[in-house]
Amino acid sequence: MAWAVRQARLTDASVDAVIAWQYPVGYGWPSPVLQTFDFEANARQALADSVAQAGIEAPEVEVRQHVVQAHPATALLTAAADAQLLVVGNRGHGGFTEALLGSVSQHCVHHAHCPVVVVRGEPEDSPTV
């Protein structure tokens, strides 16, 4: 998010920040715990936190927030249909943490109709610059 906001500042653009959420597929659905958890509100708060943190670097950049119930790759490609640039992280929370590129990022790289920038996350123990 911070990279996208900095790029938007340099190019005098705005940012459409997208987070996608889905109900988990699993054994025993519906689970009482899952029935009481608000997945959309959780996603909305995660996005708001990310936007707030990134906005510290460039408060003049307009960031529009979009919370979408969809597969992440579908949500990102739909949002980027008319975009000048799509910025994604290098991997998410899937099971293959050693992979250099996650499945969503890889799908976006191959199917987006605009340039895609894949931003590698910071190691947890290194300071941010």
PDB file of C-alpha atoms in Angstrom:
ATOM      1  CA  MET A   1       0.000   0.000   0.000  1.00  0.00           C
ATOM      2  CA  ALA A   2       2.795   2.409   0.890  1.00  0.00           C
ATOM      3  CA  TRP A   3       4.507   1.807  -2.460  1.00  0.00           C
ATOM      4  CA  ALA A   4       1.258   2.500  -4.335  1.00  0.00           C
ATOM      5  CA  VAL A   5       0.655   5.713  -2.403  1.00  0.00           C
ATOM      6  CA  ARG A   6       4.216   6.927  -3.027  1.00  0.00           C
ATOM      7  CA  GLN A   7       3.866   6.132  -6.741  1.00  0.00           C
ATOM      8  CA  ALA A   8       0.533   7.956  -6.875  1.00  0.00           C
ATOM      9  CA  ARG A   9       2.163  11.017  -5.310  1.00  0.00           C
ATOM     10  CA  LEU A  10       4.930  10.954  -7.945  1.00  0.00           C
ATOM     11  CA  THR A  11       2.489  10.603 -10.841  1.00  0.00           C
ATOM     12  CA  ASP A  12      -0.265  12.830  -9.470  1.00  0.00           C
ATOM     13  CA  ALA A  13      -2.688   9.888  -9.425  1.00  0.00           C
ATOM     14  CA  SER A  14      -5.157   8.434  -6.953  1.00  0.00           C
ATOM     15  CA  VAL A  15      -5.298   4.945  -5.454  1.00  0.00           C
ATOM     16  CA  ASP A  16      -8.145   2.474  -5.404  1.00  0.00           C
ATOM     17  CA  ALA A  17      -7.301   0.217  -2.465  1.00  0.00           C
ATOM     18  CA  VAL A  18      -9.051  -3.147  -2.713  1.00  0.00           C
ATOM     19  CA  ILE A  19      -9.438  -5.907  -0.186  1.00  0.00           C
ATOM     20  CA  ALA A  20     -11.334  -9.091  -0.962  1.00  0.00           C
ATOM     21  CA  TRP A  21     -12.885 -11.477   1.506  1.00  0.00           C
ATOM     22  CA  GLN A  22     -14.626 -14.827   1.279  1.00  0.00           C
ATOM     23  CA  TYR A  23     -16.393 -17.140   3.656  1.00  0.00           C
ATOM     24  CA  PRO A  24     -13.988 -19.955   4.487  1.00  0.00           C
ATOM     25  CA  VAL A  25     -14.688 -23.338   3.010  1.00  0.00           C
ATOM     26  CA  GLY A  26     -14.246 -26.068   5.524  1.00  0.00           C
ATOM     27  CA  TYR A  27     -15.536 -29.098   7.256  1.00  0.00           C
ATOM     28  CA  GLY A  28     -18.435 -28.596   9.602  1.00  0.00           C
ATOM     29  CA  TRP A  29     -19.945 -25.469   8.086  1.00  0.00           C
ATOM     30  CA  PRO A  30     -21.764 -23.664   9.516  1.00  0.00           C
ATOM     31  CA  SER A  31     -19.645 -23.357  12.601  1.00  0.00           C
ATOM     32  CA  PRO A  32     -21.073 -21.290  15.502  1.00  0.00           C
ATOM     33  CA  VAL A  33     -17.821 -19.325  15.671  1.00  0.00           C
ATOM     34  CA  LEU A  34     -17.884 -18.546  11.953  1.00  0.00           C
ATOM     35  CA  GLN A  35     -21.530 -17.524  12.116  1.00  0.00           C
ATOM     36  CA  THR A  36     -20.728 -14.801  14.649  1.00  0.00           C
ATOM     37  CA  PHE A  37     -17.541 -13.502  12.996  1.00  0.00           C
ATOM     38  CA  ASP A  38     -18.059 -10.522  10.685  1.00  0.00           C
ATOM     39  CA  PHE A  39     -15.694 -11.210   7.787  1.00  0.00           C
ATOM     40  CA  GLU A  40     -16.619  -8.047   5.908  1.00  0.00           C
ATOM     41  CA  ALA A  41     -16.097  -5.796   8.938  1.00  0.00           C
ATOM     42  CA  ASN A  42     -12.762  -7.485   9.616  1.00  0.00           C
ATOM     43  CA  ALA A  43     -11.647  -6.899   6.030  1.00  0.00           C
ATOM     44  CA  ARG A  44     -12.892  -3.285   6.139  1.00  0.00           C
ATOM     45  CA  GLN A  45     -10.873  -2.617   9.308  1.00  0.00           C
ATOM     46  CA  ALA A  46      -7.733  -4.268   7.885  1.00  0.00           C
ATOM     47  CA  LEU A  47      -7.983  -2.089   4.779  1.00  0.00           C
ATOM     48  CA  ALA A  48      -8.635   1.070   6.788  1.00  0.00           C
ATOM     49  CA  ASP A  49      -5.580   0.350   8.952  1.00  0.00           C
ATOM     50  CA  SER A  50      -3.391  -0.243   5.894  1.00  0.00           C
ATOM     51  CA  VAL A  51      -4.617   2.918   4.178  1.00  0.00           C
ATOM     52  CA  ALA A  52      -4.094   4.981   7.331  1.00  0.00           C
ATOM     53  CA  GLN A  53      -0.530   3.710   7.714  1.00  0.00           C
ATOM     54  CA  ALA A  54       0.296   4.327   4.037  1.00  0.00           C
ATOM     55  CA  GLY A  55      -1.356   7.749   4.104  1.00  0.00           C
ATOM     56  CA  ILE A  56       1.180   8.999   6.609  1.00  0.00           C
ATOM     57  CA  GLU A  57       3.740   9.163   3.784  1.00  0.00           C
ATOM     58  CA  ALA A  58       1.539  11.093   1.369  1.00  0.00           C
ATOM     59  CA  PRO A  59      -1.597  12.540   2.950  1.00  0.00           C
ATOM     60  CA  GLU A  60      -2.351  14.524  -0.224  1.00  0.00           C
ATOM     61  CA  VAL A  61      -3.011  11.338  -2.258  1.00  0.00           C
ATOM     62  CA  GLU A  62      -6.672  10.373  -2.613  1.00  0.00           C
ATOM     63  CA  VAL A  63      -7.209   6.751  -1.600  1.00  0.00           C
ATOM     64  CA  ARG A  64     -10.607   5.188  -2.282  1.00  0.00           C
ATOM     65  CA  GLN A  65     -11.316   2.032  -0.298  1.00  0.00           C
ATOM     66  CA  HIS A  66     -13.188  -0.944  -1.757  1.00  0.00           C
ATOM     67  CA  VAL A  67     -14.204  -4.034   0.233  1.00  0.00           C
ATOM     68  CA  VAL A  68     -15.305  -6.841  -2.085  1.00  0.00           C
ATOM     69  CA  GLN A  69     -16.735 -10.292  -1.426  1.00  0.00           C
ATOM     70  CA  ALA A  70     -14.903 -12.251  -4.117  1.00  0.00           C
ATOM     71  CA  HIS A  71     -11.794 -14.284  -4.821  1.00  0.00           C
ATOM     72  CA  PRO A  72      -8.827 -11.909  -4.408  1.00  0.00           C
ATOM     73  CA  ALA A  73      -7.534 -12.305  -7.976  1.00  0.00           C
ATOM     74  CA  THR A  74     -10.992 -11.679  -9.412  1.00  0.00           C
ATOM     75  CA  ALA A  75     -11.508  -8.607  -7.236  1.00  0.00           C
ATOM     76  CA  LEU A  76      -8.133  -7.121  -8.165  1.00  0.00           C
ATOM     77  CA  LEU A  77      -8.469  -7.753 -11.893  1.00  0.00           C
ATOM     78  CA  THR A  78     -11.982  -6.311 -11.927  1.00  0.00           C
ATOM     79  CA  ALA A  79     -10.841  -3.211 -10.056  1.00  0.00           C
ATOM     80  CA  ALA A  80      -7.847  -2.819 -12.381  1.00  0.00           C
ATOM     81  CA  ALA A  81      -9.848  -3.137 -15.612  1.00  0.00           C
ATOM     82  CA  ASP A  82      -9.357   0.569 -16.437  1.00  0.00           C
ATOM     83  CA  ALA A  83      -6.338   1.207 -14.223  1.00  0.00           C
ATOM     84  CA  GLN A  84      -2.985   2.603 -15.308  1.00  0.00           C
ATOM     85  CA  LEU A  85      -1.141   0.311 -12.882  1.00  0.00           C
ATOM     86  CA  LEU A  86      -1.921  -2.594 -10.551  1.00  0.00           C
ATOM     87  CA  VAL A  87       0.209  -2.933  -7.413  1.00  0.00           C
ATOM     88  CA  VAL A  88       0.124  -6.229  -5.499  1.00  0.00           C
ATOM     89  CA  GLY A  89       2.164  -7.895  -2.782  1.00  0.00           C
ATOM     90  CA  ASN A  90       4.413 -10.791  -3.674  1.00  0.00           C
ATOM     91  CA  ARG A  91       2.485 -13.352  -1.634  1.00  0.00           C
ATOM     92  CA  GLY A  92      -0.391 -13.620   0.770  1.00  0.00           C
ATOM     93  CA  HIS A  93      -1.395 -16.058   3.445  1.00  0.00           C
ATOM     94  CA  GLY A  94      -1.500 -19.270   1.438  1.00  0.00           C
ATOM     95  CA  GLY A  95       0.151 -22.511   2.430  1.00  0.00           C
ATOM     96  CA  PHE A  96       3.284 -22.076   0.326  1.00  0.00           C
ATOM     97  CA  THR A  97       5.079 -19.414   2.325  1.00  0.00           C
ATOM     98  CA  GLU A  98       8.415 -20.242   0.707  1.00  0.00           C
ATOM     99  CA  ALA A  99       7.087 -19.344  -2.746  1.00  0.00           C
ATOM    100  CA  LEU A 100       8.560 -16.214  -4.313  1.00  0.00           C
ATOM    101  CA  LEU A 101       5.247 -15.261  -5.881  1.00  0.00           C
ATOM    102  CA  GLY A 102       1.824 -16.111  -4.518  1.00  0.00           C
ATOM    103  CA  SER A 103      -1.004 -17.486  -6.625  1.00  0.00           C
ATOM    104  CA  VAL A 104      -3.009 -14.241  -6.600  1.00  0.00           C
ATOM    105  CA  SER A 105      -0.016 -12.114  -7.587  1.00  0.00           C
ATOM    106  CA  GLN A 106       0.932 -14.586 -10.296  1.00  0.00           C
ATOM    107  CA  HIS A 107      -2.617 -14.648 -11.668  1.00  0.00           C
ATOM    108  CA  CYS A 108      -2.690 -10.848 -11.779  1.00  0.00           C
ATOM    109  CA  VAL A 109       0.672 -10.667 -13.549  1.00  0.00           C
ATOM    110  CA  HIS A 110      -0.579 -13.006 -16.276  1.00  0.00           C
ATOM    111  CA  HIS A 111      -4.111 -11.645 -16.721  1.00  0.00           C
ATOM    112  CA  ALA A 112      -4.150  -7.914 -15.955  1.00  0.00           C
ATOM    113  CA  HIS A 113      -4.782  -5.467 -18.807  1.00  0.00           C
ATOM    114  CA  CYS A 114      -2.328  -2.970 -17.350  1.00  0.00           C
ATOM    115  CA  PRO A 115       1.231  -3.090 -16.012  1.00  0.00           C
ATOM    116  CA  VAL A 116       1.567  -4.938 -12.687  1.00  0.00           C
ATOM    117  CA  VAL A 117       4.083  -4.106  -9.963  1.00  0.00           C
ATOM    118  CA  VAL A 118       4.747  -6.850  -7.450  1.00  0.00           C
ATOM    119  CA  VAL A 119       6.076  -5.391  -4.205  1.00  0.00           C
ATOM    120  CA  ARG A 120       8.000  -7.657  -1.915  1.00  0.00           C
ATOM    121  CA  GLY A 121       7.161  -7.257   1.768  1.00  0.00           C
ATOM    122  CA  GLU A 122       9.653  -6.256   4.393  1.00  0.00           C
ATOM    123  CA  PRO A 123      11.163  -9.008   6.551  1.00  0.00           C
ATOM    124  CA  GLU A 124       9.583  -8.775   9.994  1.00  0.00           C
ATOM    125  CA  ASP A 125      12.835  -8.124  11.817  1.00  0.00           C
ATOM    126  CA  SER A 126      14.232  -5.456   9.503  1.00  0.00           C
ATOM    127  CA  PRO A 127      13.546  -1.747   9.983  1.00  0.00           C
ATOM    128  CA  THR A 128      11.389  -0.009   7.402  1.00  0.00           C
ATOM    129  CA  VAL A 129      12.893   2.842   5.446  1.00  0.00           C
TER     130      VAL A 129
END
